[in-house]
Coordinates of C-alpha atoms in Angstrom, one line a residue:
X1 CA 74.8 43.6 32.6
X2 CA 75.0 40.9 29.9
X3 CA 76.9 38.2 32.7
X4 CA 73.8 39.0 35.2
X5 CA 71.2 37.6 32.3
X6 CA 73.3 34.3 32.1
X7 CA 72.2 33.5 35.7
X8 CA 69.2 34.6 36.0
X9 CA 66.4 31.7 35.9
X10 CA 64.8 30.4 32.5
X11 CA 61.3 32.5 32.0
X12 CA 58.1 30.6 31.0
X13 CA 57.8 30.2 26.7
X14 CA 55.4 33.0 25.6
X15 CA 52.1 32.3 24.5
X16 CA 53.4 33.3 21.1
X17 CA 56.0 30.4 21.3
X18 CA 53.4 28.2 22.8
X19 CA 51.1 29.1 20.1
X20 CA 53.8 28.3 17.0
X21 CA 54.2 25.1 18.4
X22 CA 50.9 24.1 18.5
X23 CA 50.5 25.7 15.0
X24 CA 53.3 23.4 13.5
X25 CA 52.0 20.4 14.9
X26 CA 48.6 20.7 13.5
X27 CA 49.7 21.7 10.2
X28 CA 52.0 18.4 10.1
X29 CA 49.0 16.5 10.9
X30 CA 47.3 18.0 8.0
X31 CA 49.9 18.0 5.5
X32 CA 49.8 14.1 6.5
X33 CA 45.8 13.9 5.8
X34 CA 46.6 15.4 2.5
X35 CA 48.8 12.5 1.4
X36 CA 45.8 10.2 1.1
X37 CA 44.4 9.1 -1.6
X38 CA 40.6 11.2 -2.2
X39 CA 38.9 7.1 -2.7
X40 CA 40.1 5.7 1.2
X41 CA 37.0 7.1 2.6
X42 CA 34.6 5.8 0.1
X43 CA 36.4 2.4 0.8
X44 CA 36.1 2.9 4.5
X45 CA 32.5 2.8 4.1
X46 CA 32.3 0.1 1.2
X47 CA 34.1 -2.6 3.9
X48 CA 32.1 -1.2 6.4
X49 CA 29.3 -2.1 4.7
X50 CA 30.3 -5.6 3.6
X51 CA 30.9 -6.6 7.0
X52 CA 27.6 -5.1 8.4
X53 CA 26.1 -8.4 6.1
X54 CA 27.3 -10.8 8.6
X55 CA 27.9 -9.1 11.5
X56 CA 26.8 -5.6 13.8
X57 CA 29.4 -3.2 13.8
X58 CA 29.6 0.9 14.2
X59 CA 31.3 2.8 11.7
X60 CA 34.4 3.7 14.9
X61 CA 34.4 0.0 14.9
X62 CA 36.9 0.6 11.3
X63 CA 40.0 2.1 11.3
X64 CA 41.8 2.0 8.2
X65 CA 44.9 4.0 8.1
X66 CA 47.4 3.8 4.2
X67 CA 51.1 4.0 4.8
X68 CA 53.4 5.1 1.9
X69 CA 57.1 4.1 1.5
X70 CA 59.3 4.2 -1.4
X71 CA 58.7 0.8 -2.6
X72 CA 54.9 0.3 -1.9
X73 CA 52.0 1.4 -0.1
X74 CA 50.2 -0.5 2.8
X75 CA 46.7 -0.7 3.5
X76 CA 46.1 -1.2 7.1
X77 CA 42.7 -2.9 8.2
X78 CA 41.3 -3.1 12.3
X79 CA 38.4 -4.2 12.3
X80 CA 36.8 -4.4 16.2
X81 CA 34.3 -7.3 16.5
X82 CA 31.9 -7.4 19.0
X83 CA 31.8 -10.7 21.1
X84 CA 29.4 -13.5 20.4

């Protein structure tokens, strides 16, 4: 019987499989989260508020996102201005 299972067709994952995946995946998202420093969202909001002095802006007009390597960390700034 075992050379019959070898041709039979692929079932669907299980939900249960389905389920790990998803699982994984949102734990490596969090794990990631946790890497930031605890100030980045009080500095979020500091820049937000220095550029609401000159110009309109919504706090989802910010994004600011820290990437860590071995030899220094990076601060990235986006900053979406509305037109004139």
């Amino acid at each position: 019987m075992g050379i019959f299972d070898y041709f039979k067709s692929k079932a669907e994952p299980s939900s249960a499989s389905v389920a790990k995946d998803r699982l994984q995946i949102i734990v490596a998202h969090e794990r990631t989260k946790r890497q930031q420093p605890d100030y980045l969202p009080q500095m979020q909001q500091e820049i937000i508020d220095v550029i609401r002095k000159y110009v309109q802006i919504g706090s989802e007009d910010v994004q600011i996102q820290l990437d860590n390597t071995d030899e220094c960390s990076v601060l990235e700034l986006n900053v979406t201005l509305p037109d004139q």
